[in-house]
Every structure is written in C-alpha cells, then in structure tokens.
Short mmCIF file of N, CA and C in Angstrom, two decimals:
data_model
loop_
_atom_site.label_atom_id
_atom_site.label_comp_id
_atom_site.label_asym_id
_atom_site.label_seq_id
_atom_site.Cartn_x
_atom_site.Cartn_y
_atom_site.Cartn_z
N MET K 368 -4.66 -10.67 -9.49
CA MET K 368 -4.24 -9.98 -8.19
C MET K 368 -5.27 -10.31 -7.25
N THR K 369 -4.87 -10.76 -6.08
CA THR K 369 -5.69 -11.08 -4.94
C THR K 369 -5.89 -9.78 -4.15
N THR K 370 -7.13 -9.58 -3.65
CA THR K 370 -7.49 -8.45 -2.67
C THR K 370 -7.42 -8.97 -1.41
N TYR K 371 -6.68 -8.28 -0.53
CA TYR K 371 -6.57 -8.49 0.86
C TYR K 371 -7.04 -7.39 1.78
N SER K 372 -7.64 -7.68 2.87
CA SER K 372 -7.88 -6.72 3.93
C SER K 372 -7.06 -6.72 5.06
N GLN K 373 -6.50 -5.49 5.40
CA GLN K 373 -5.52 -5.35 6.47
C GLN K 373 -6.20 -5.70 7.79
N ARG K 374 -7.60 -5.65 7.78
CA ARG K 374 -8.30 -5.91 9.10
C ARG K 374 -8.83 -7.45 9.09
N ASP K 375 -8.24 -8.34 8.31
CA ASP K 375 -8.69 -9.63 8.34
C ASP K 375 -8.13 -10.20 9.61
N PRO K 376 -9.12 -10.87 10.34
CA PRO K 376 -8.67 -11.44 11.74
C PRO K 376 -7.53 -12.35 11.73
N ARG K 377 -7.14 -12.94 10.66
CA ARG K 377 -5.89 -13.79 10.47
C ARG K 377 -4.63 -13.00 10.86
N TRP K 378 -4.66 -11.67 10.55
CA TRP K 378 -3.41 -10.98 10.69
C TRP K 378 -3.45 -9.52 11.21
N LYS K 379 -4.75 -9.06 11.49
CA LYS K 379 -4.92 -7.76 11.94
C LYS K 379 -4.01 -7.21 13.00
N ASN K 380 -3.82 -8.24 14.06
CA ASN K 380 -3.17 -7.95 15.22
C ASN K 380 -1.66 -8.14 15.21
N GLN K 381 -1.09 -8.65 14.05
CA GLN K 381 0.18 -8.86 13.85
C GLN K 381 1.04 -7.51 13.98
N LYS K 382 2.01 -7.33 14.80
CA LYS K 382 2.76 -6.22 14.94
C LYS K 382 3.84 -6.09 13.90
N PHE K 383 4.21 -4.83 13.57
CA PHE K 383 5.37 -4.68 12.62
C PHE K 383 6.00 -3.35 12.88
N GLY K 384 7.15 -3.04 12.43
CA GLY K 384 7.82 -1.84 12.62
C GLY K 384 8.01 -1.45 14.12
N LYS K 385 7.71 -0.31 14.40
CA LYS K 385 8.15 0.26 15.76
C LYS K 385 6.98 -0.30 16.70
N ASN K 386 5.71 -0.08 16.38
CA ASN K 386 4.56 -0.46 17.38
C ASN K 386 3.21 -0.59 16.45
N GLY K 387 3.37 -0.71 15.25
CA GLY K 387 2.08 -0.80 14.43
C GLY K 387 1.59 -2.14 14.30
N THR K 388 0.28 -2.19 14.08
CA THR K 388 -0.35 -3.54 13.70
C THR K 388 -0.82 -3.44 12.32
N ILE K 389 -0.96 -4.51 11.62
CA ILE K 389 -1.44 -4.59 10.27
C ILE K 389 -2.87 -3.99 10.20
N GLY K 390 -3.57 -4.38 11.16
CA GLY K 390 -5.09 -3.76 11.10
C GLY K 390 -5.21 -2.30 11.17
N ALA K 391 -4.44 -1.68 11.97
CA ALA K 391 -4.36 -0.20 12.21
C ALA K 391 -3.68 0.50 11.12
N LEU K 392 -2.37 0.05 10.92
CA LEU K 392 -1.50 0.90 9.99
C LEU K 392 -0.90 0.14 8.80
N GLY K 393 -1.47 -0.88 8.50
CA GLY K 393 -0.81 -1.74 7.54
C GLY K 393 -1.37 -1.66 6.13
N CYS K 394 -1.81 -0.48 5.65
CA CYS K 394 -2.37 -0.42 4.33
C CYS K 394 -1.29 -0.44 3.24
N THR K 395 -0.16 0.11 3.39
CA THR K 395 0.88 0.02 2.44
C THR K 395 1.30 -1.41 2.21
N GLY K 396 1.83 -1.98 3.30
CA GLY K 396 2.27 -3.36 3.14
C GLY K 396 1.19 -4.36 2.63
N THR K 397 -0.07 -4.08 2.93
CA THR K 397 -1.14 -4.88 2.41
C THR K 397 -1.33 -4.62 0.92
N CYS K 398 -1.04 -3.38 0.41
CA CYS K 398 -1.09 -3.16 -0.88
C CYS K 398 0.12 -3.89 -1.58
N ILE K 399 1.14 -3.93 -0.95
CA ILE K 399 2.34 -4.76 -1.50
C ILE K 399 2.04 -6.22 -1.49
N ALA K 400 1.30 -6.72 -0.58
CA ALA K 400 0.88 -8.14 -0.56
C ALA K 400 0.08 -8.36 -1.70
N MET K 401 -0.85 -7.44 -2.00
CA MET K 401 -1.71 -7.62 -3.20
C MET K 401 -0.72 -7.74 -4.51
N LEU K 402 0.18 -6.92 -4.65
CA LEU K 402 1.04 -6.87 -5.89
C LEU K 402 1.78 -8.35 -5.95
N LEU K 403 2.15 -8.80 -4.84
CA LEU K 403 2.99 -10.01 -4.76
C LEU K 403 2.07 -11.29 -4.80
N ASP K 404 0.65 -11.13 -4.52
CA ASP K 404 -0.11 -12.34 -4.30
C ASP K 404 0.43 -13.22 -3.17
N VAL K 405 0.80 -12.65 -2.08
CA VAL K 405 1.17 -13.18 -0.88
C VAL K 405 0.56 -12.55 0.29
N THR K 406 0.06 -13.35 1.22
CA THR K 406 -0.84 -12.91 2.37
C THR K 406 0.01 -11.71 3.19
N PRO K 407 -0.73 -10.76 3.72
CA PRO K 407 -0.02 -9.60 4.43
C PRO K 407 0.86 -10.13 5.58
N ASP K 408 0.32 -11.11 6.25
CA ASP K 408 1.25 -11.59 7.49
C ASP K 408 2.59 -11.98 6.95
N LYS K 409 2.66 -12.73 5.87
CA LYS K 409 3.94 -13.16 5.62
C LYS K 409 4.77 -11.95 4.90
N VAL K 410 4.10 -10.93 4.23
CA VAL K 410 4.80 -9.90 3.73
C VAL K 410 5.45 -8.96 4.85
N PHE K 411 4.60 -8.70 5.91
CA PHE K 411 5.02 -7.89 7.00
C PHE K 411 6.27 -8.64 7.81
N LYS K 412 6.09 -9.88 7.96
CA LYS K 412 7.16 -10.75 8.56
C LYS K 412 8.47 -10.59 7.83
N ARG K 413 8.53 -10.71 6.48
CA ARG K 413 9.54 -10.61 5.73
C ARG K 413 10.22 -9.21 5.72
N LEU K 414 9.27 -8.15 5.61
CA LEU K 414 9.75 -6.96 5.60
C LEU K 414 10.46 -6.50 6.95
N ASP K 415 9.85 -7.02 7.96
CA ASP K 415 10.60 -6.82 9.29
C ASP K 415 11.83 -7.51 9.36
N GLU K 416 12.04 -8.75 8.80
CA GLU K 416 13.27 -9.39 8.74
C GLU K 416 14.35 -8.61 8.02
N PHE K 417 13.91 -7.81 7.11
CA PHE K 417 14.85 -7.09 6.25
C PHE K 417 15.03 -5.59 6.71
N HIS K 418 14.46 -5.33 7.86
CA HIS K 418 14.52 -3.89 8.50
C HIS K 418 14.04 -2.96 7.59
N ALA K 419 12.94 -3.26 7.03
CA ALA K 419 12.36 -2.45 5.91
C ALA K 419 11.32 -1.40 6.40
N PHE K 420 11.33 -1.04 7.70
CA PHE K 420 10.57 -0.04 8.32
C PHE K 420 11.35 1.04 9.04
N SER K 421 10.96 2.24 8.96
CA SER K 421 11.40 3.37 9.73
C SER K 421 10.13 3.74 10.54
N GLY K 422 10.21 3.34 11.87
CA GLY K 422 8.92 3.48 12.66
C GLY K 422 7.94 2.56 12.15
N ASN K 423 6.88 3.01 11.63
CA ASN K 423 5.81 2.29 10.94
C ASN K 423 5.72 2.40 9.52
N TYR K 424 6.71 3.21 8.96
CA TYR K 424 6.58 3.54 7.43
C TYR K 424 7.52 2.54 6.83
N ILE K 425 7.15 2.12 5.59
CA ILE K 425 7.88 1.32 4.73
C ILE K 425 9.15 2.11 4.14
N ILE K 426 10.18 1.47 4.19
CA ILE K 426 11.42 2.14 3.41
C ILE K 426 11.51 1.56 2.06
N TRP K 427 10.96 2.39 1.16
CA TRP K 427 10.76 1.94 -0.15
C TRP K 427 11.86 1.14 -0.89
N THR K 428 13.13 1.74 -0.50
CA THR K 428 14.31 1.12 -1.24
C THR K 428 14.59 -0.23 -0.68
N LYS K 429 14.08 -0.66 0.45
CA LYS K 429 14.40 -1.83 1.04
C LYS K 429 13.46 -3.06 0.37
N LEU K 430 12.41 -2.60 -0.34
CA LEU K 430 11.50 -3.63 -0.97
C LEU K 430 12.19 -4.69 -1.78
N HIS K 431 13.20 -4.22 -2.56
CA HIS K 431 13.98 -5.11 -3.50
C HIS K 431 14.76 -6.15 -2.73
N GLU K 432 15.30 -5.63 -1.52
CA GLU K 432 16.10 -6.57 -0.68
C GLU K 432 15.11 -7.80 -0.27
N ALA K 433 13.99 -7.45 0.29
CA ALA K 433 13.18 -8.44 0.76
C ALA K 433 12.45 -9.30 -0.38
N TYR K 434 12.09 -8.62 -1.39
CA TYR K 434 11.41 -9.24 -2.51
C TYR K 434 12.23 -8.89 -3.85
N PRO K 435 13.16 -9.57 -4.25
CA PRO K 435 13.93 -9.23 -5.49
C PRO K 435 13.06 -9.09 -6.73
N GLN K 436 11.85 -9.68 -6.80
CA GLN K 436 11.05 -9.48 -7.93
C GLN K 436 10.32 -8.17 -7.90
N LEU K 437 10.46 -7.35 -6.96
CA LEU K 437 9.95 -6.03 -6.92
C LEU K 437 11.08 -4.89 -7.17
N THR K 438 10.72 -3.92 -7.86
CA THR K 438 11.59 -2.84 -8.13
C THR K 438 10.86 -1.56 -7.70
N PHE K 439 11.38 -0.79 -6.86
CA PHE K 439 10.79 0.50 -6.41
C PHE K 439 11.45 1.43 -7.57
N VAL K 440 10.44 2.15 -8.21
CA VAL K 440 10.79 3.17 -9.16
C VAL K 440 10.90 4.61 -8.55
N LYS K 441 9.82 4.94 -7.93
CA LYS K 441 9.77 6.31 -7.34
C LYS K 441 8.57 6.53 -6.45
N ARG K 442 8.72 7.38 -5.62
CA ARG K 442 7.59 7.92 -4.71
C ARG K 442 7.39 9.34 -4.99
N VAL K 443 6.14 9.81 -5.38
CA VAL K 443 5.83 11.06 -5.80
C VAL K 443 4.75 11.64 -4.86
N ARG K 444 4.91 12.77 -4.42
CA ARG K 444 4.11 13.36 -3.36
C ARG K 444 3.03 14.29 -4.00
N ILE K 445 2.89 14.32 -5.27
CA ILE K 445 1.84 15.07 -5.97
C ILE K 445 1.27 14.16 -7.07
N TYR K 446 0.01 13.98 -7.00
CA TYR K 446 -0.70 13.13 -7.81
C TYR K 446 -0.60 13.49 -9.34
N ASP K 447 -0.19 12.53 -10.23
CA ASP K 447 -0.20 12.83 -11.63
C ASP K 447 -0.83 11.69 -12.28
N ASN K 448 -2.04 11.73 -12.71
CA ASN K 448 -2.88 10.73 -13.28
C ASN K 448 -2.33 10.04 -14.37
N ALA K 449 -1.67 10.86 -15.38
CA ALA K 449 -1.01 10.22 -16.58
C ALA K 449 0.06 9.20 -16.14
N ASP K 450 1.02 9.67 -15.10
CA ASP K 450 2.02 8.78 -14.87
C ASP K 450 1.41 7.54 -14.04
N VAL K 451 0.47 7.63 -13.25
CA VAL K 451 -0.22 6.55 -12.68
C VAL K 451 -0.79 5.66 -13.60
N LEU K 452 -1.46 6.10 -14.64
CA LEU K 452 -2.20 5.14 -15.70
C LEU K 452 -1.08 4.47 -16.42
N LYS K 453 0.14 5.11 -16.68
CA LYS K 453 1.15 4.39 -17.41
C LYS K 453 1.87 3.34 -16.64
N ASN K 454 1.65 3.38 -15.18
CA ASN K 454 2.39 2.46 -14.42
C ASN K 454 1.43 1.53 -13.52
N LEU K 455 0.29 1.12 -14.13
CA LEU K 455 -0.69 0.22 -13.38
C LEU K 455 -0.06 -1.17 -13.27
N PRO K 456 -0.42 -1.92 -12.32
CA PRO K 456 -1.04 -1.45 -11.07
C PRO K 456 -0.11 -0.45 -10.38
N CYS K 457 -0.65 0.46 -9.72
CA CYS K 457 0.10 1.49 -8.97
C CYS K 457 -0.54 1.83 -7.68
N LEU K 458 0.50 1.93 -6.60
CA LEU K 458 0.02 2.29 -5.27
C LEU K 458 -0.23 3.84 -5.19
N VAL K 459 -1.35 4.28 -4.85
CA VAL K 459 -1.86 5.53 -4.71
C VAL K 459 -2.03 6.02 -3.24
N GLU K 460 -1.55 7.10 -2.86
CA GLU K 460 -1.84 7.66 -1.49
C GLU K 460 -3.06 8.63 -1.53
N VAL K 461 -4.01 8.26 -0.54
CA VAL K 461 -5.27 9.05 -0.56
C VAL K 461 -5.34 9.71 0.87
N ASP K 462 -6.30 10.57 1.01
CA ASP K 462 -6.64 10.99 2.21
C ASP K 462 -7.87 10.14 2.76
N PHE K 463 -7.81 9.60 3.80
CA PHE K 463 -8.77 8.54 4.26
C PHE K 463 -10.10 9.14 4.46
N ASP K 464 -10.29 10.28 5.19
CA ASP K 464 -11.63 10.83 5.42
C ASP K 464 -12.00 12.03 4.66
N GLY K 465 -11.08 12.43 3.61
CA GLY K 465 -11.51 13.48 2.72
C GLY K 465 -11.29 14.89 3.47
N THR K 466 -10.63 14.91 4.53
CA THR K 466 -10.38 16.15 5.29
C THR K 466 -8.76 16.38 5.28
N PRO K 467 -8.24 17.21 4.41
CA PRO K 467 -6.80 17.23 4.27
C PRO K 467 -6.03 17.75 5.54
N ARG K 468 -6.92 18.42 6.41
CA ARG K 468 -6.17 19.03 7.61
C ARG K 468 -5.89 17.83 8.73
N THR K 469 -6.31 16.62 8.47
CA THR K 469 -6.00 15.59 9.35
C THR K 469 -4.89 14.72 8.72
N ASP K 470 -4.05 14.01 9.55
CA ASP K 470 -2.99 13.14 9.11
C ASP K 470 -3.55 11.72 8.98
N ASP K 471 -4.35 11.51 8.05
CA ASP K 471 -4.76 10.19 7.98
C ASP K 471 -4.65 9.49 6.51
N ARG K 472 -3.40 9.40 6.17
CA ARG K 472 -3.12 9.07 4.76
C ARG K 472 -3.46 7.53 4.73
N HIS K 473 -3.79 7.08 3.55
CA HIS K 473 -4.12 5.70 3.16
C HIS K 473 -3.67 5.36 1.85
N TRP K 474 -3.22 4.05 1.67
CA TRP K 474 -2.70 3.67 0.38
C TRP K 474 -3.64 2.64 -0.20
N ILE K 475 -3.96 2.75 -1.55
CA ILE K 475 -4.82 1.80 -2.27
C ILE K 475 -4.05 1.41 -3.57
N VAL K 476 -4.53 0.42 -4.32
CA VAL K 476 -3.86 0.05 -5.53
C VAL K 476 -4.70 0.37 -6.71
N PHE K 477 -4.49 1.25 -7.58
CA PHE K 477 -5.20 1.54 -8.82
C PHE K 477 -4.88 0.47 -9.74
N ILE K 478 -5.80 -0.14 -10.39
CA ILE K 478 -5.75 -1.32 -11.26
C ILE K 478 -6.27 -0.97 -12.66
N GLY K 479 -6.80 0.17 -12.87
CA GLY K 479 -7.24 0.52 -14.25
C GLY K 479 -8.83 0.57 -14.33
N ASN K 480 -9.28 1.23 -15.35
CA ASN K 480 -10.77 1.30 -15.66
C ASN K 480 -11.44 2.01 -14.42
N HIS K 481 -10.87 2.93 -13.75
CA HIS K 481 -11.48 3.62 -12.72
C HIS K 481 -11.73 2.68 -11.51
N ARG K 482 -10.89 1.70 -11.32
CA ARG K 482 -11.14 0.74 -10.25
C ARG K 482 -9.76 0.61 -9.43
N ALA K 483 -9.94 0.40 -8.21
CA ALA K 483 -8.81 0.29 -7.27
C ALA K 483 -9.17 -0.95 -6.29
N LEU K 484 -8.07 -1.31 -5.59
CA LEU K 484 -8.22 -2.26 -4.41
C LEU K 484 -7.93 -1.70 -3.23
N ASP K 485 -8.82 -1.71 -2.31
CA ASP K 485 -8.73 -1.04 -0.95
C ASP K 485 -8.43 -2.01 0.21
N PRO K 486 -7.22 -1.98 0.75
CA PRO K 486 -6.87 -2.72 1.83
C PRO K 486 -7.76 -2.55 3.12
N TRP K 487 -8.34 -1.46 3.26
CA TRP K 487 -9.17 -1.16 4.43
C TRP K 487 -10.57 -1.91 4.34
N GLN K 488 -11.00 -1.92 3.15
CA GLN K 488 -12.32 -2.59 2.94
C GLN K 488 -12.12 -3.92 2.54
N GLY K 489 -10.83 -4.25 1.94
CA GLY K 489 -10.64 -5.64 1.43
C GLY K 489 -11.44 -5.97 0.08
N LYS K 490 -11.70 -5.01 -0.71
CA LYS K 490 -12.50 -5.25 -1.90
C LYS K 490 -12.09 -4.22 -2.97
N GLU K 491 -12.65 -4.46 -4.05
CA GLU K 491 -12.43 -3.50 -5.24
C GLU K 491 -13.42 -2.31 -5.00
N ILE K 492 -12.78 -1.06 -5.28
CA ILE K 492 -13.64 0.03 -5.17
C ILE K 492 -13.40 0.95 -6.46
N SER K 493 -14.17 2.01 -6.55
CA SER K 493 -14.02 3.02 -7.53
C SER K 493 -12.86 3.96 -7.16
N THR K 494 -12.13 4.47 -8.01
CA THR K 494 -10.98 5.28 -7.84
C THR K 494 -11.50 6.65 -7.28
N GLU K 495 -12.91 6.92 -7.37
CA GLU K 495 -13.52 8.15 -6.92
C GLU K 495 -13.77 7.96 -5.36
N THR K 496 -13.61 6.89 -4.74
CA THR K 496 -13.92 6.72 -3.36
C THR K 496 -13.32 7.66 -2.46
N TYR K 497 -12.04 7.76 -2.53
CA TYR K 497 -11.34 8.67 -1.73
C TYR K 497 -10.75 9.87 -2.34
N LYS K 498 -10.92 11.00 -1.80
CA LYS K 498 -10.40 12.29 -2.35
C LYS K 498 -9.93 13.06 -1.14
N PRO K 499 -8.85 13.83 -1.25
CA PRO K 499 -8.21 14.04 -2.51
C PRO K 499 -7.07 12.92 -2.67
N LEU K 500 -6.52 12.83 -3.85
CA LEU K 500 -5.37 11.82 -4.21
C LEU K 500 -4.13 12.68 -3.84
N LEU K 501 -3.29 12.08 -3.05
CA LEU K 501 -2.08 12.81 -2.43
C LEU K 501 -0.85 12.55 -3.18
N GLY K 502 -0.68 11.37 -3.69
CA GLY K 502 0.63 11.06 -4.28
C GLY K 502 0.61 9.64 -4.76
N TYR K 503 1.75 9.02 -5.04
CA TYR K 503 1.73 7.65 -5.60
C TYR K 503 3.09 7.03 -5.35
N ALA K 504 3.19 5.72 -5.54
CA ALA K 504 4.48 5.04 -5.49
C ALA K 504 4.45 4.06 -6.76
N ILE K 505 5.42 3.98 -7.49
CA ILE K 505 5.60 3.01 -8.51
C ILE K 505 6.45 1.84 -8.13
N VAL K 506 5.91 0.63 -8.04
CA VAL K 506 6.55 -0.58 -7.53
C VAL K 506 6.34 -1.46 -8.73
N LYS K 507 7.29 -1.96 -9.52
CA LYS K 507 7.16 -2.88 -10.42
C LYS K 507 7.52 -4.32 -10.13
N LYS K 508 6.66 -5.13 -10.58
CA LYS K 508 6.92 -6.68 -10.31
C LYS K 508 7.51 -7.33 -11.51
N SER K 509 8.63 -8.01 -11.47
CA SER K 509 9.14 -8.68 -12.67
C SER K 509 8.78 -10.05 -12.68
#
C-alpha cells in the first residue's frame, strides 16, 4: 500500500466537491487512494465524475460506482477496536487536535500492529497518535 499526503504539492490545490481542496479537506479521499494504490488527484477526479460528494463529504455508497473493485461495507460512528482489527486495512475517523469540542475530524488508515497511514503527514504513524478515535468505515478491495 502506497502512503500519500493530501498536502503533496502535485495535488493539494485540486478542487473537489462543493469547494474543497485535497490539501485542506481531502483526508478521506486520500485514504481511499492509499487503498487503491492510485494517486489522490486521480481518485478525486473520478469521484467527482461519479458525483460521489455531498458538499465536501464522500458519499460512501457511490464508491463502488466509481471503483467497482471497492465495496463499502459500513460506516460506524462509535469506535470498535475488535471490528476494526477484523477488517484491516480500515479507515478510522479521529479527532485531529484531541479536543472533542471542535469539529476537526480526520481520517487515517489502520494497517495493523498499532500502525496507521496518515494522509496529513503522508507517512506511517502509531495508532496512538490521534485520540479520541471517533468511528470507522469498512471499505473492502476485491
């Protein structure tokens, strides 16, 4: 699995959805790019072509239309470590700054052995880097 940074100068200014840019709001799509081993610019372009955004949020059920090799299983808003571990790699929603009172949710990819891929940093990190863990999405690649 290739690790990508949403802030890579090659695509950080690319717009998507209503008015987002990959650099500012593209963590979820960059995580999907990692699952696919396709650069984020191409993933966002294709998701836009399939109208897979509501505002700047991915419409999970549209993933399969844009990428038939992906199957969206479920989106859960309460973190369950056992379920995440059964479904690695798994997209996990975290609080970006550790302050639950702010709305700064961020997505990373848990890959096992207490490791995750972070699209903000563009590198592998510990699963302990961001707290609290807020939820997850299971997206399977066939």
